[in-house]
Short mmCIF file of C-alpha atoms and ligand atoms in Angstrom, two decimals:
data_model
loop_
_atom_site.label_atom_id
_atom_site.label_comp_id
_atom_site.label_asym_id
_atom_site.label_seq_id
_atom_site.Cartn_x
_atom_site.Cartn_y
_atom_site.Cartn_z
CA MET A 1 9.29 -5.64 20.78
CA THR A 2 10.08 -7.09 17.33
CA ILE A 3 7.84 -6.10 14.43
CA LEU A 4 8.04 -8.08 11.19
CA VAL A 5 7.05 -5.88 8.27
CA THR A 6 6.50 -7.73 4.99
CA GLY A 7 6.59 -5.78 1.73
CA GLY A 8 8.62 -3.02 3.39
CA ALA A 9 10.57 -2.18 0.22
CA GLY A 10 7.37 -1.05 -1.50
CA PHE A 11 5.48 2.23 -1.31
CA ILE A 12 3.45 2.04 1.90
CA GLY A 13 5.66 -0.51 3.66
CA SER A 14 8.76 1.70 3.33
CA ASN A 15 6.86 4.74 4.60
CA PHE A 16 5.67 2.59 7.51
CA LEU A 17 9.22 1.49 8.37
CA PHE A 18 10.40 5.12 8.42
CA TRP A 19 7.38 6.10 10.50
CA GLU A 20 8.00 3.34 13.07
CA ALA A 21 11.76 3.97 13.21
CA GLU A 22 11.04 7.58 14.11
CA LYS A 23 8.09 7.15 16.48
CA ASN A 24 9.10 3.89 18.21
CA PRO A 25 12.91 3.72 18.02
CA GLN A 26 13.00 1.15 20.85
CA ASP A 27 11.34 -1.50 18.65
CA ARG A 28 13.26 -3.88 16.40
CA LEU A 29 12.08 -3.76 12.77
CA VAL A 30 12.56 -6.73 10.48
CA CYS A 31 11.62 -6.35 6.82
CA LEU A 32 10.85 -9.37 4.64
CA ASP A 33 10.49 -8.47 0.97
CA ALA A 34 10.89 -10.49 -2.24
CA LEU A 35 12.05 -7.37 -4.14
CA THR A 36 9.68 -7.86 -7.04
CA TYR A 37 9.59 -5.11 -9.67
CA ALA A 38 7.67 -3.03 -7.06
CA GLY A 39 10.28 -3.37 -4.32
CA ASN A 40 13.20 -0.96 -4.27
CA LEU A 41 15.84 -1.66 -1.66
CA SER A 42 17.58 1.68 -2.20
CA THR A 43 14.51 3.30 -0.64
CA LEU A 44 15.50 1.66 2.66
CA ALA A 45 19.14 2.84 2.53
CA PRO A 46 18.69 5.21 5.53
CA LEU A 47 17.67 2.23 7.71
CA MET A 48 20.23 -0.31 6.55
CA GLU A 49 22.99 0.53 9.02
CA LYS A 50 20.70 0.80 12.06
CA GLU A 51 21.30 -1.82 14.73
CA ASN A 52 17.64 -2.60 15.32
CA PHE A 53 16.78 -2.99 11.63
CA ARG A 54 17.20 -6.11 9.51
CA PHE A 55 16.34 -6.66 5.86
CA VAL A 56 15.70 -10.16 4.52
CA LYS A 57 15.06 -10.89 0.87
CA GLY A 58 12.40 -13.57 0.67
CA ASP A 59 8.96 -14.57 -0.52
CA ILE A 60 6.02 -14.59 1.91
CA ALA A 61 4.63 -17.63 0.07
CA ASP A 62 7.86 -19.62 0.66
CA SER A 63 7.10 -21.52 3.86
CA LYS A 64 10.70 -22.61 4.44
CA CYS A 65 12.03 -19.08 4.27
CA VAL A 66 9.17 -17.74 6.41
CA ASP A 67 9.60 -20.48 9.03
CA GLN A 68 13.32 -19.86 9.32
CA LEU A 69 12.82 -16.13 9.76
CA PHE A 70 10.16 -16.62 12.44
CA ALA A 71 12.42 -19.09 14.27
CA GLU A 72 15.26 -16.55 14.24
CA GLU A 73 13.30 -13.41 15.07
CA LYS A 74 10.28 -14.59 17.11
CA PRO A 75 8.29 -11.48 16.10
CA ASP A 76 5.72 -10.03 18.50
CA ILE A 77 3.74 -8.40 15.70
CA VAL A 78 3.55 -9.27 11.99
CA VAL A 79 2.18 -6.62 9.65
CA ASN A 80 1.63 -7.79 6.11
CA PHE A 81 2.03 -5.19 3.36
CA ALA A 82 3.50 -7.65 0.83
CA ALA A 83 1.22 -7.99 -2.16
CA GLU A 84 0.88 -7.63 -5.85
CA SER A 85 -0.89 -4.27 -5.75
CA HIS A 86 -1.50 -2.97 -9.27
CA VAL A 87 -5.01 -3.53 -10.63
CA ASP A 88 -3.93 -3.24 -14.28
CA ARG A 89 -1.28 -5.96 -13.81
CA SER A 90 -3.90 -8.23 -12.20
CA ILE A 91 -5.93 -7.98 -15.38
CA GLU A 92 -2.88 -9.08 -17.41
CA ASP A 93 -1.76 -11.91 -15.07
CA PRO A 94 -4.18 -12.91 -12.27
CA GLY A 95 -2.24 -16.04 -11.17
CA LEU A 96 0.61 -14.19 -9.49
CA PHE A 97 -1.92 -12.15 -7.49
CA LEU A 98 -3.59 -15.28 -6.13
CA ARG A 99 -0.26 -16.80 -5.14
CA THR A 100 1.21 -13.81 -3.32
CA ASN A 101 -1.91 -12.21 -1.95
CA ILE A 102 -3.77 -15.34 -0.81
CA LEU A 103 -1.22 -18.14 -0.36
CA GLY A 104 1.36 -15.68 0.99
CA THR A 105 -1.13 -14.57 3.64
CA GLN A 106 -1.84 -18.18 4.57
CA THR A 107 1.88 -18.98 4.83
CA LEU A 108 2.48 -16.03 7.15
CA MET A 109 -0.49 -16.91 9.36
CA ASP A 110 0.59 -20.55 9.65
CA ALA A 111 3.95 -19.33 10.93
CA CYS A 112 2.17 -16.94 13.33
CA ARG A 113 0.24 -19.90 14.75
CA LYS A 114 3.34 -22.04 15.09
CA TYR A 115 5.40 -19.35 16.83
CA GLY A 116 2.59 -17.84 18.93
CA VAL A 117 2.78 -14.35 17.41
CA GLY A 118 0.84 -11.80 19.47
CA ARG A 119 -0.78 -9.97 16.55
CA TYR A 120 -1.10 -10.59 12.83
CA HIS A 121 -2.18 -7.44 11.02
CA GLN A 122 -3.39 -7.61 7.44
CA VAL A 123 -3.09 -4.45 5.33
CA SER A 124 -6.12 -4.58 3.09
CA THR A 125 -7.94 -2.19 0.80
CA ASP A 126 -11.27 -0.47 0.28
CA GLU A 127 -11.39 -2.19 -3.12
CA VAL A 128 -12.78 -5.31 -1.39
CA TYR A 129 -16.11 -3.45 -1.12
CA GLY A 130 -16.38 -2.97 -4.90
CA ASP A 131 -17.52 0.47 -6.01
CA LEU A 132 -20.20 3.09 -5.39
CA PRO A 133 -22.31 4.91 -7.99
CA LEU A 134 -21.41 8.51 -8.89
CA ASP A 135 -24.99 9.75 -8.34
CA ARG A 136 -25.23 8.74 -4.65
CA PRO A 137 -22.58 10.93 -2.94
CA GLU A 138 -24.05 10.17 0.50
CA LEU A 139 -23.02 6.48 0.26
CA MET A 140 -19.75 5.37 1.87
CA PHE A 141 -18.11 2.05 2.70
CA THR A 142 -18.48 0.97 6.34
CA GLU A 143 -16.99 -2.19 7.84
CA GLU A 144 -20.43 -3.81 7.37
CA THR A 145 -20.56 -3.15 3.61
CA PRO A 146 -20.64 -6.55 1.84
CA ILE A 147 -17.54 -7.74 0.01
CA HIS A 148 -18.18 -7.29 -3.72
CA THR A 149 -15.04 -7.28 -5.81
CA SER A 150 -14.38 -6.16 -9.40
CA SER A 151 -10.79 -7.06 -10.36
CA PRO A 152 -8.56 -10.09 -9.83
CA TYR A 153 -6.52 -7.82 -7.53
CA SER A 154 -9.45 -6.91 -5.29
CA ALA A 155 -10.77 -10.48 -5.38
CA SER A 156 -7.38 -11.74 -4.16
CA LYS A 157 -7.29 -9.16 -1.36
CA ALA A 158 -10.86 -10.03 -0.33
CA SER A 159 -9.99 -13.74 -0.32
CA ALA A 160 -7.05 -13.02 1.97
CA ASP A 161 -9.29 -11.00 4.31
CA LEU A 162 -11.74 -13.90 4.57
CA LEU A 163 -8.88 -16.26 5.33
CA VAL A 164 -7.58 -13.92 8.05
CA LEU A 165 -10.99 -13.84 9.74
CA ALA A 166 -11.28 -17.63 9.38
CA TYR A 167 -7.91 -18.10 11.13
CA HIS A 168 -9.20 -15.99 13.98
CA ARG A 169 -12.46 -17.89 14.33
CA THR A 170 -11.05 -21.39 13.77
CA PHE A 171 -7.62 -21.19 15.38
CA GLY A 172 -8.00 -18.18 17.67
CA LEU A 173 -5.17 -16.35 15.87
CA PRO A 174 -5.05 -12.74 17.16
CA VAL A 175 -5.63 -10.87 13.91
CA SER A 176 -6.73 -7.45 12.76
CA ILE A 177 -7.46 -6.03 9.31
CA SER A 178 -7.37 -2.46 8.02
CA ARG A 179 -8.99 -1.42 4.75
CA CYS A 180 -7.64 1.84 3.43
CA SER A 181 -8.51 4.08 0.50
CA ASN A 182 -6.00 5.16 -2.19
CA ASN A 183 -2.67 6.32 -0.76
CA TYR A 184 -0.28 8.89 -2.22
CA GLY A 185 3.02 10.43 -1.12
CA PRO A 186 6.79 9.74 -1.28
CA TYR A 187 8.12 6.49 -2.81
CA HIS A 188 4.91 5.77 -4.74
CA PHE A 189 5.86 3.52 -7.65
CA PRO A 190 5.59 5.45 -10.93
CA GLU A 191 3.07 3.12 -12.56
CA LYS A 192 0.26 4.36 -10.27
CA LEU A 193 -1.88 7.36 -11.23
CA ILE A 194 -0.29 10.25 -9.29
CA PRO A 195 3.45 9.51 -9.74
CA LEU A 196 2.85 8.41 -13.34
CA MET A 197 1.20 11.72 -14.16
CA ILE A 198 3.89 13.75 -12.36
CA SER A 199 6.77 11.99 -14.14
CA ARG A 200 5.11 12.13 -17.56
CA ALA A 201 4.05 15.78 -17.23
CA LEU A 202 7.63 16.73 -16.29
CA ALA A 203 8.78 15.05 -19.52
CA ASP A 204 5.99 16.79 -21.53
CA GLU A 205 4.56 13.37 -22.39
CA SER A 206 0.85 12.66 -22.85
CA LEU A 207 -1.14 11.78 -19.72
CA PRO A 208 -3.31 8.67 -20.25
CA VAL A 209 -6.64 9.14 -18.46
CA TYR A 210 -8.85 6.04 -18.53
CA GLY A 211 -12.38 6.51 -19.90
CA ASP A 212 -13.69 10.04 -19.27
CA GLY A 213 -11.70 10.56 -16.04
CA ALA A 214 -14.88 10.84 -13.92
CA ASN A 215 -13.96 7.90 -11.64
CA ILE A 216 -13.53 9.01 -8.04
CA ARG A 217 -10.89 7.89 -5.55
CA ASP A 218 -10.69 8.81 -1.85
CA TRP A 219 -7.05 9.91 -1.39
CA LEU A 220 -5.12 9.53 1.88
CA TYR A 221 -1.61 10.84 2.51
CA VAL A 222 0.57 7.81 3.23
CA ALA A 223 1.85 8.98 6.65
CA ASP A 224 -1.76 9.12 7.86
CA HIS A 225 -2.22 5.51 6.76
CA CYS A 226 0.94 4.51 8.65
CA ALA A 227 -0.33 6.15 11.86
CA ALA A 228 -3.66 4.35 11.48
CA ILE A 229 -2.04 0.93 10.99
CA ASP A 230 0.16 1.50 14.02
CA ALA A 231 -2.92 2.31 16.12
CA VAL A 232 -4.83 -0.76 14.91
CA MET A 233 -1.99 -3.26 15.29
CA ARG A 234 -1.11 -2.08 18.81
CA ARG A 235 -4.50 -1.05 20.21
CA GLY A 236 -7.20 -2.29 17.85
CA ARG A 237 -9.54 -5.06 18.95
CA VAL A 238 -8.58 -8.58 17.91
CA GLY A 239 -10.71 -10.08 15.14
CA GLU A 240 -11.88 -6.65 13.95
CA VAL A 241 -11.82 -4.79 10.66
CA TYR A 242 -11.08 -1.03 10.60
CA ASN A 243 -11.70 1.22 7.59
CA ILE A 244 -9.15 4.01 7.01
CA GLY A 245 -9.85 7.13 4.97
CA GLY A 246 -9.96 10.89 5.25
CA HIS A 247 -12.88 12.16 3.12
CA ASN A 248 -10.69 13.41 0.27
CA GLU A 249 -12.65 12.37 -2.80
CA ARG A 250 -11.42 13.61 -6.15
CA SER A 251 -12.14 12.55 -9.72
CA ASN A 252 -9.14 11.31 -11.68
CA LEU A 253 -9.49 14.27 -14.02
CA GLU A 254 -9.39 16.72 -11.09
CA VAL A 255 -6.23 15.01 -9.79
CA VAL A 256 -4.51 15.18 -13.17
CA LYS A 257 -5.48 18.84 -13.68
CA THR A 258 -4.19 19.70 -10.18
CA ILE A 259 -0.82 18.15 -11.06
CA LEU A 260 -0.66 20.01 -14.39
CA ARG A 261 -1.46 23.33 -12.70
CA ALA A 262 1.18 22.79 -10.02
CA LEU A 263 3.83 21.97 -12.62
CA GLY A 264 2.81 24.79 -14.98
CA LYS A 265 2.02 22.32 -17.79
CA PRO A 266 -0.88 22.60 -20.29
CA GLU A 267 -4.07 20.51 -20.13
CA THR A 268 -3.49 19.63 -23.79
CA LEU A 269 -1.16 16.90 -22.45
CA ILE A 270 -4.26 14.96 -21.28
CA ARG A 271 -5.15 12.04 -23.54
CA PHE A 272 -8.32 10.06 -22.90
CA VAL A 273 -7.61 6.38 -23.50
CA LYS A 274 -9.61 3.15 -23.50
CA ASP A 275 -11.12 2.44 -20.09
CA ARG A 276 -9.77 -0.16 -17.63
CA PRO A 277 -11.96 -3.31 -17.88
CA GLY A 278 -14.26 -3.55 -14.84
CA HIS A 279 -13.15 -0.05 -13.75
CA ASP A 280 -14.58 0.86 -10.32
CA MET A 281 -16.49 4.17 -10.42
CA ARG A 282 -16.14 5.55 -6.92
CA TYR A 283 -14.57 4.67 -3.58
CA ALA A 284 -15.44 6.49 -0.35
CA ILE A 285 -14.54 5.41 3.17
CA ASP A 286 -16.48 6.01 6.37
CA PRO A 287 -13.71 6.10 9.04
CA THR A 288 -16.05 6.55 12.04
CA LYS A 289 -15.02 3.29 13.74
CA ILE A 290 -11.27 3.93 13.85
CA HIS A 291 -11.90 7.50 14.96
CA ASP A 292 -14.30 6.54 17.75
CA GLU A 293 -12.36 3.50 19.03
CA LEU A 294 -8.75 4.53 18.52
CA GLY A 295 -8.91 8.32 18.21
CA TRP A 296 -7.27 8.30 14.76
CA LEU A 297 -7.76 11.29 12.49
CA PRO A 298 -5.81 12.18 9.34
CA GLU A 299 -3.48 15.16 9.58
CA THR A 300 -3.00 16.00 5.89
CA ASP A 301 -5.76 17.11 3.52
CA PHE A 302 -5.53 16.54 -0.21
CA ASP A 303 -4.53 20.07 -1.21
CA SER A 304 -1.52 20.20 1.10
CA GLY A 305 -0.68 16.50 0.59
CA ILE A 306 -0.58 16.72 -3.19
CA ALA A 307 1.58 19.87 -3.00
CA LYS A 308 4.04 18.05 -0.67
CA THR A 309 4.02 14.99 -2.92
CA ILE A 310 4.71 16.94 -6.12
CA GLN A 311 7.57 18.74 -4.34
CA TRP A 312 8.96 15.36 -3.20
CA TYR A 313 9.02 14.07 -6.80
CA LEU A 314 10.76 17.28 -7.90
CA ASP A 315 13.35 16.96 -5.12
CA ASN A 316 13.92 13.21 -5.58
CA ARG A 317 14.16 12.79 -9.33
CA ALA A 318 16.98 10.25 -9.00
CA TRP A 319 14.68 7.86 -7.08
CA TRP A 320 12.04 7.61 -9.79
CA GLU A 321 14.34 8.13 -12.78
CA GLU A 322 16.29 5.02 -11.67
CA ILE A 323 13.02 3.11 -11.59
CA LEU A 324 12.01 4.29 -15.04
CA SER A 325 15.45 3.25 -16.36
CA GLY A 326 15.34 -0.12 -14.53
CA ASP A 327 18.62 0.59 -12.68
CA TYR A 328 17.12 0.15 -9.23
CA GLN A 329 16.95 -3.59 -9.82
CA ASN A 330 20.77 -3.76 -9.65
CA TYR A 331 20.78 -2.29 -6.17
CA TYR A 332 20.32 -5.59 -4.30
CA LYS A 333 23.25 -7.16 -6.14
CA LYS A 334 25.42 -4.14 -5.46
CA MET A 335 24.54 -4.09 -1.75
CA TYR A 336 24.55 -7.81 -1.08
CA GLU A 337 26.85 -9.72 -3.39
CA ASN A 338 29.76 -9.44 -0.93
CA ARG A 339 27.70 -9.60 2.23
P1 LIG B 1 3.71 -1.93 -3.64
O1 LIG B 1 3.36 -2.69 -4.86
O2 LIG B 1 4.32 -0.57 -3.77
O3 LIG B 1 4.71 -2.79 -2.74
C1 LIG B 1 4.54 -4.16 -2.53
C2 LIG B 1 5.81 -4.70 -1.89
O4 LIG B 1 5.61 -6.10 -1.63
C3 LIG B 1 7.05 -4.61 -2.78
O5 LIG B 1 8.16 -4.18 -2.03
C4 LIG B 1 7.25 -6.03 -3.28
O6 LIG B 1 8.62 -6.35 -3.56
C5 LIG B 1 6.72 -6.83 -2.10
N1 LIG B 1 6.28 -8.18 -2.49
C6 LIG B 1 5.48 -8.52 -3.53
N2 LIG B 1 5.31 -9.85 -3.57
C7 LIG B 1 5.99 -10.36 -2.51
C8 LIG B 1 6.18 -11.68 -2.00
N3 LIG B 1 5.64 -12.74 -2.61
N4 LIG B 1 6.93 -11.84 -0.89
C9 LIG B 1 7.49 -10.77 -0.27
N5 LIG B 1 7.36 -9.51 -0.71
C10 LIG B 1 6.61 -9.30 -1.82
O7 LIG B 1 2.37 -1.86 -2.78
P2 LIG B 1 1.80 -0.71 -1.85
O8 LIG B 1 1.07 0.27 -2.67
O9 LIG B 1 2.87 -0.26 -0.93
O10 LIG B 1 0.72 -1.53 -1.02
C11 LIG B 1 1.08 -2.22 0.18
C12 LIG B 1 -0.14 -2.92 0.72
O11 LIG B 1 -1.17 -2.00 0.97
C13 LIG B 1 -0.73 -3.96 -0.25
O12 LIG B 1 -1.13 -5.08 0.51
C14 LIG B 1 -1.93 -3.24 -0.86
O13 LIG B 1 -2.93 -4.17 -1.20
C15 LIG B 1 -2.37 -2.36 0.30
N6 LIG B 1 -3.06 -1.10 -0.06
C16 LIG B 1 -2.48 -0.24 -0.95
C17 LIG B 1 -3.11 0.98 -1.23
C18 LIG B 1 -2.50 1.98 -2.18
O14 LIG B 1 -3.14 3.00 -2.46
N7 LIG B 1 -1.29 1.78 -2.68
C19 LIG B 1 -4.32 1.28 -0.61
C20 LIG B 1 -4.88 0.37 0.29
C21 LIG B 1 -4.23 -0.81 0.56
O1 LIG B 2 -2.61 5.58 -16.33
C1 LIG B 2 -3.58 5.58 -15.57
N1 LIG B 2 -4.69 6.30 -15.91
C2 LIG B 2 -5.82 6.34 -15.15
O2 LIG B 2 -6.80 6.99 -15.50
C3 LIG B 2 -3.59 4.87 -14.31
C4 LIG B 2 -2.39 4.07 -13.89
C5 LIG B 2 -4.73 4.93 -13.54
N2 LIG B 2 -5.83 5.62 -13.95
C6 LIG B 2 -7.02 5.66 -13.09
C7 LIG B 2 -7.52 4.30 -12.65
C8 LIG B 2 -8.10 4.60 -11.29
O3 LIG B 2 -9.43 5.06 -11.41
O4 LIG B 2 -6.63 6.34 -11.89
C9 LIG B 2 -7.24 5.75 -10.75
C10 LIG B 2 -6.14 5.29 -9.80
O5 LIG B 2 -5.47 4.20 -10.43
P1 LIG B 2 -4.28 3.40 -9.71
O6 LIG B 2 -3.22 4.37 -9.31
O7 LIG B 2 -3.93 2.24 -10.59
O8 LIG B 2 -4.99 2.93 -8.36
P2 LIG B 2 -6.31 2.06 -8.07
O9 LIG B 2 -6.66 1.18 -9.19
O10 LIG B 2 -7.36 3.02 -7.56
O11 LIG B 2 -5.76 1.14 -6.86
C11 LIG B 2 -4.95 1.73 -5.80
O12 LIG B 2 -5.73 1.98 -4.65
C12 LIG B 2 -6.21 0.88 -3.93
C13 LIG B 2 -3.79 0.81 -5.44
O13 LIG B 2 -2.99 0.55 -6.59
C14 LIG B 2 -4.28 -0.46 -4.81
O14 LIG B 2 -3.18 -1.27 -4.41
C15 LIG B 2 -5.11 -0.10 -3.59
O15 LIG B 2 -5.66 -1.25 -3.02
#
């Protein structure tokens, strides 16, 4: 079986490629990634020499490139991680988010139709449901919660989800969608909350907490997300949405204080800064459906996952220091200019 993984040089996509290579070594993995600022090809170095792995640099919104790749590889499954993923950047420049996240999804699905792909899986987010109030802890997002977005990022992801469901209904494309809560773990790009706070605390720099830090996120260790996507794309019902989350709600301030404690750094590093415009208050996922239908349960709770993650950033300083210095962007040239 050939699995086309788009966005595989990013955080979750790279973890997914490693997960699949280990659990399903018989499958061929093809990674299509444009290597934007968020893509780091050096992350995939351990896979590069494997016979049943292929990396292709290309844009999911470029129909010529996508068509050629589908003609060559005839994938059985397409799983789309490729996206502009950072909410703060979507507030600065919404246009790029609409192009990649919506038109890119359409381009991939048109190719899936043309080449008769057996399953198109869209990696989506709990942010499509908007947010929950802090004073109603019993509320959680289910698959029936109405779409209600706050940022250009979440609006672009919700638009893509609607398009995916429309392609199923109108064209009979065999699709599935998963909507996951906040991920954390190895290879998380250091502009997102957890890796940003780890790298800045290690350098004794101030830690910018938006607003009063009371906003709550529902954290899932990335390997648990990978296992869930694998279950949905292989065994999930066509045309269905599955929520993914592990009941690990923490306020941003709690997360930052946990990191400071683990690194032996003082809380005086915390600096409260101007809030993110439209900042969602709380996310919380009800994962009953994926548990009942596919037997998925997370294996890592927040306390052990954050300890593992902090240790990974301590053990892999070169990976994120190269990103902070910008050097990682030379890696493609180095690897490919004579290839
Ligand atoms: P990321 O920003 O770390 O990685 C995105 C990857 O996509 C990068 O490798 C980038 O080069 C690639 N890419 C961007 N535009 C592209 C294009 N036009 N063509 C081809 N490749 C392109 O993102 P992530 O955090 O790994 O998220 C992956 C997916 O999971 C996204 O769709 C995101 O919406 C979703 N998601 C993320 C989280 C989270 O907590 N990070 C939670 C739920 C869902
Ligand atoms: O410097 C910061 N200070 C801060 O207080 C940053 C970068 C973030 N925050 C807050 C904002 C959020 O409440 O921390 C929380 C987490 O922020 P991000 O890491 O930017 O993630 P979030 O906005 O929650 O979105 C993430 O989860 C859902 C991913 O980036 C999305 O791609 C995914 O869909």
